[in-house]
Short mmCIF file of C-alpha atoms in Angstrom, two decimals:
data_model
loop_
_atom_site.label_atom_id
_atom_site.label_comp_id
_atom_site.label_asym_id
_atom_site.label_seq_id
_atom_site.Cartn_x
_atom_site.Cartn_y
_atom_site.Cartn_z
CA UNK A 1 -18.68 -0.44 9.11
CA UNK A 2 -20.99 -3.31 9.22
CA UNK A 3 -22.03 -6.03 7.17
CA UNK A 4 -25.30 -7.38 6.06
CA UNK A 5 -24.68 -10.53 8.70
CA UNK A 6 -22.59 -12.25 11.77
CA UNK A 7 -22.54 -15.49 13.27
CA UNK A 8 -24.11 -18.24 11.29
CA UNK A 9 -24.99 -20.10 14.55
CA UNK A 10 -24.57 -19.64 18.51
CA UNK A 11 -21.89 -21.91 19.16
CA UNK A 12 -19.54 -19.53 16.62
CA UNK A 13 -19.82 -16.81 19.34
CA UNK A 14 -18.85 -20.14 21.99
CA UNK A 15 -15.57 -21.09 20.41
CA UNK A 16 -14.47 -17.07 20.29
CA UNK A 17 -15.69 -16.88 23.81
CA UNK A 18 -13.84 -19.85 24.90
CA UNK A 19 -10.85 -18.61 23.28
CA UNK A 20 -10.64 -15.35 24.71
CA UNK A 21 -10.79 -17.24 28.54
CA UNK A 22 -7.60 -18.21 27.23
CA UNK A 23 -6.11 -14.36 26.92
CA UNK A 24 -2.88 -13.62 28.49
CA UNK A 25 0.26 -11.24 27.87
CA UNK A 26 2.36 -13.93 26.71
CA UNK A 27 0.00 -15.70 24.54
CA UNK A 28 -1.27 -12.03 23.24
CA UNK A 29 2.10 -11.21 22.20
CA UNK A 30 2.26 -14.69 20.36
CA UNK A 31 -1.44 -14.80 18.63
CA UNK A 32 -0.06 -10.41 17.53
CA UNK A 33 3.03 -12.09 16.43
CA UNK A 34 1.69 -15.12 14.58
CA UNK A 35 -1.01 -13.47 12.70
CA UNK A 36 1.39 -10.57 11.37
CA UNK A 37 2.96 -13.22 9.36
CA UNK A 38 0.09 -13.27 7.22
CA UNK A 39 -0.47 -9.62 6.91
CA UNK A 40 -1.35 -8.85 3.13
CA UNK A 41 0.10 -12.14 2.30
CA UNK A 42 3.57 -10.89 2.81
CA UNK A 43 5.29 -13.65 4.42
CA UNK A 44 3.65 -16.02 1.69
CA UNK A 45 4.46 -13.56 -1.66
CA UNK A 46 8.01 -12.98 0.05
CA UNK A 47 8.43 -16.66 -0.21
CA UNK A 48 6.75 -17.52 -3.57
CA UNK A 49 8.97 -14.52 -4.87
CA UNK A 50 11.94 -16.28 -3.17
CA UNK A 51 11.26 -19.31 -4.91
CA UNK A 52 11.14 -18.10 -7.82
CA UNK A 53 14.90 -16.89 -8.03
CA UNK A 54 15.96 -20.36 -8.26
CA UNK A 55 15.57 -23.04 -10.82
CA UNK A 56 15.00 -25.86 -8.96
CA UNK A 57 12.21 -24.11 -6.98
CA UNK A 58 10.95 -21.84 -9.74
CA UNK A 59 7.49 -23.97 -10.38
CA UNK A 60 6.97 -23.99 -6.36
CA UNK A 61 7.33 -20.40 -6.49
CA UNK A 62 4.85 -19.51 -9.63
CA UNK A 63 1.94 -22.50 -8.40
CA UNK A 64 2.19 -19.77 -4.78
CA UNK A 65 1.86 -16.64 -6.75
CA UNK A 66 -1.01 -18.34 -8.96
CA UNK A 67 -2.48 -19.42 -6.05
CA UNK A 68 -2.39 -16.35 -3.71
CA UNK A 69 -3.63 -13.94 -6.40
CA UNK A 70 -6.46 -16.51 -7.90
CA UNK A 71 -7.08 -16.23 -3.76
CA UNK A 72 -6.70 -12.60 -4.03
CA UNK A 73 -9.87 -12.32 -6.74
CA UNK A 74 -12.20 -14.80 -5.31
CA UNK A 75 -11.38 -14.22 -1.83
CA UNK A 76 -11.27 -10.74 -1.51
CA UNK A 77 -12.64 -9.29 -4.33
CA UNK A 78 -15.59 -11.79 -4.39
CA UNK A 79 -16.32 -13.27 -1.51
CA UNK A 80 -16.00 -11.04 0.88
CA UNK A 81 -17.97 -7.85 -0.47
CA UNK A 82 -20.78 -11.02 -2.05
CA UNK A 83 -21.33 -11.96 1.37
CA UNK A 84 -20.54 -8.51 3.04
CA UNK A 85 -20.53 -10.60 6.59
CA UNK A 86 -19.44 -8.47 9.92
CA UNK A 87 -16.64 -9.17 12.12
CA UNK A 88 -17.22 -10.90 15.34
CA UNK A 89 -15.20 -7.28 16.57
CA UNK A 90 -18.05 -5.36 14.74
CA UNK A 91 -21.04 -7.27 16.14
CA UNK A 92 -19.79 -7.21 19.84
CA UNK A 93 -17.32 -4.12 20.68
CA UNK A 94 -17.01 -5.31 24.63
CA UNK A 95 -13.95 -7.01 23.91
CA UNK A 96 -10.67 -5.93 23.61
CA UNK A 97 -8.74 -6.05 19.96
CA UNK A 98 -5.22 -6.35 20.30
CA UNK A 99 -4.80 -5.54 16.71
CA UNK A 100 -6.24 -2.82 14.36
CA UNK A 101 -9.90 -3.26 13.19
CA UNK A 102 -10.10 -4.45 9.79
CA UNK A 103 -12.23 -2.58 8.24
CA UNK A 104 -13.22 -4.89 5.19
CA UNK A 105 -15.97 -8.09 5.47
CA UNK A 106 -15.24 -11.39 7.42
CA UNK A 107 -16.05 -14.11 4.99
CA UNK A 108 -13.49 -15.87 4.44
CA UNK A 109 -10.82 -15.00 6.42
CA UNK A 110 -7.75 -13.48 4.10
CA UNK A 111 -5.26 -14.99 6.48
CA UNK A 112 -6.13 -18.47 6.60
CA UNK A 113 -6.98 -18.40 2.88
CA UNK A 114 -3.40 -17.31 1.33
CA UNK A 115 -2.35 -19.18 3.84
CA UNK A 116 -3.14 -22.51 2.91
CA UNK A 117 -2.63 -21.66 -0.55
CA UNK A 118 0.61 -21.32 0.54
CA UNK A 119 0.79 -24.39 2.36
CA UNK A 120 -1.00 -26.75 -0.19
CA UNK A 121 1.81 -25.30 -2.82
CA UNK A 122 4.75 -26.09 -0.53
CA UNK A 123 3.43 -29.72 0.62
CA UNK A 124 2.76 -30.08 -2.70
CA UNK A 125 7.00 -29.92 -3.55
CA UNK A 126 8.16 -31.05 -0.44
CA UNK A 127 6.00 -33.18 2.22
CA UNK A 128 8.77 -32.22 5.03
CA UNK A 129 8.36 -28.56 4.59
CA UNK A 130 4.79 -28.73 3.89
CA UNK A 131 3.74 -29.97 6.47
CA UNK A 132 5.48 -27.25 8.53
CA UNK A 133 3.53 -24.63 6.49
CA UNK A 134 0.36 -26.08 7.54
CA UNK A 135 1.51 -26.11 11.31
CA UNK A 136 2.16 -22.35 10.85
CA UNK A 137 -1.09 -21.97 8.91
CA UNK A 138 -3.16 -23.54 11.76
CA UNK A 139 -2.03 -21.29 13.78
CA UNK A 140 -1.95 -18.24 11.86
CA UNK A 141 -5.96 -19.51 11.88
CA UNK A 142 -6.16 -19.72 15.09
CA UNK A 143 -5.06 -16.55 15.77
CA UNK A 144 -7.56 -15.00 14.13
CA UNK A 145 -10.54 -16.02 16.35
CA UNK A 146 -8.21 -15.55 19.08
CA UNK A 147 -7.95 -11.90 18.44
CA UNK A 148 -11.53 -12.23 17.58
CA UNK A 149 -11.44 -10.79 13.99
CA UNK A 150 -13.01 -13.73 12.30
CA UNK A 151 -15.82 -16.30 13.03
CA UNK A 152 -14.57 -20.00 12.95
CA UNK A 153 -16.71 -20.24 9.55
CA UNK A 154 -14.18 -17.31 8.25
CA UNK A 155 -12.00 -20.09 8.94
CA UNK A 156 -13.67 -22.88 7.26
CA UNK A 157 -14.07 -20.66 4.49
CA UNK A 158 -10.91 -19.66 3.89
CA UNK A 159 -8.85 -23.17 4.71
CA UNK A 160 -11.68 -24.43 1.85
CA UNK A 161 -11.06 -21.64 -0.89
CA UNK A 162 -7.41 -21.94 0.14
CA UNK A 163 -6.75 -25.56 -0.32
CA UNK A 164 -8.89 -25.13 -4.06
CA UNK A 165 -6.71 -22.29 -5.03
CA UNK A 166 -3.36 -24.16 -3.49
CA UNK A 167 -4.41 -26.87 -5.82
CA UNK A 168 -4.69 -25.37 -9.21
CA UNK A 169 -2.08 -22.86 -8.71
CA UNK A 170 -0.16 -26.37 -8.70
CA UNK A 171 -2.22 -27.52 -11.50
CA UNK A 172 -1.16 -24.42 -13.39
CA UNK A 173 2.25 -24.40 -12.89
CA UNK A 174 2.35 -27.98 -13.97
CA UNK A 175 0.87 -27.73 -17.23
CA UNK A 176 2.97 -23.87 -17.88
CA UNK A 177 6.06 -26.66 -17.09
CA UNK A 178 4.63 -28.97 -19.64
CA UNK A 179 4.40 -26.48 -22.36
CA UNK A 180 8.16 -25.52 -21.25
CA UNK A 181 7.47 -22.40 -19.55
CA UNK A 182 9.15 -23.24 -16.23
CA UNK A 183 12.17 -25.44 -15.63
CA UNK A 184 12.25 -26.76 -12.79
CA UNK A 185 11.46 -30.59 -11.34
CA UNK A 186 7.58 -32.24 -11.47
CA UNK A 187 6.06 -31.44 -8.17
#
């Protein structure tokens, strides 16, 4: 599969080179690891699910699920077949994936973007724990050009659309609170 376009400027190909000087079986084993969390939005669902099941968390949990499928629809259903861009893995096949090759479009990255959706929602509640989401989303990010699936600009993309959708999945919840559709604390 290709797309209709790759790398938006040289230095994109740079930063994946650079990164991949940086290969090793430890660190491959971590980047695997690391970006499996955000496989299909699993680990983030799982939690928004999670918070749901408890009142005092229930508005966390529905401003996640907002987010990730509002992320879901413009992310992956939009963006990515709009822009129809190819994966860095597509464009140059010398290098070795350590994971399976996706086989939909690069732009934006799917990881990073539920990702921060994730994150924004959780920082949003709790500053503590938020700000550990966005250490695991920066590397969850990272680990994408690492295993050379996504362009940095995948990246930029989808920590941009990601923060948006974190935001009004808050926004959301907030005002379904306000008409008394979720009981749980302000966030």
């Amino acid at each position: 599969m290709s797309g209709s376009w790759g790398a938006l400027w040289p230095w994109e190909f740079q930063v994946l080179d650079w990164l991949q000087g940086l290969r090793g079986p430890w660190l491959d084993q971590v980047m695997i690891f690391v970006t499996s969390l955000a496989n299909h939005g699993e680990l983030w669902i799982g939690l928004g699910l999670l918070f749901l099941c408890f009142s005092r968390t229930k508005r966390l949990g529905a401003s996640m699920l907002l987010s990730i499928a509002l992320g879901y629809v413009t992310g992956n259903l939009v963006l990515k077949n709009l822009f129809a861009r190819s994966r860095p893995c597509w464009i140059r096949q010398d290098v070795r994936i350590l994971v399976p090759v996706p086989r939909d479009y690069s732009f934006p990255s799917g990881h990073t973007l539920v990702s921060f959706e994730g994150a924004v929602c959780i920082w949003s509640y709790d500053r503590l724990w938020g700000g550990a989401a966005f250490v695991l989303t920066a590397l969850i990010a990272c680990s994408r050009m690492y295993l050379f699936v996504h362009f940095p600009t995948d990246i930029l993309g989808g920590l941009v659309l990601g923060i948006v959708n974190g935001w009004a999945g808050v926004r959301l919840a907030n005002m379904a609170k306000r008409q008394g559709e979720i009981p749980d604390k302000e966030i």
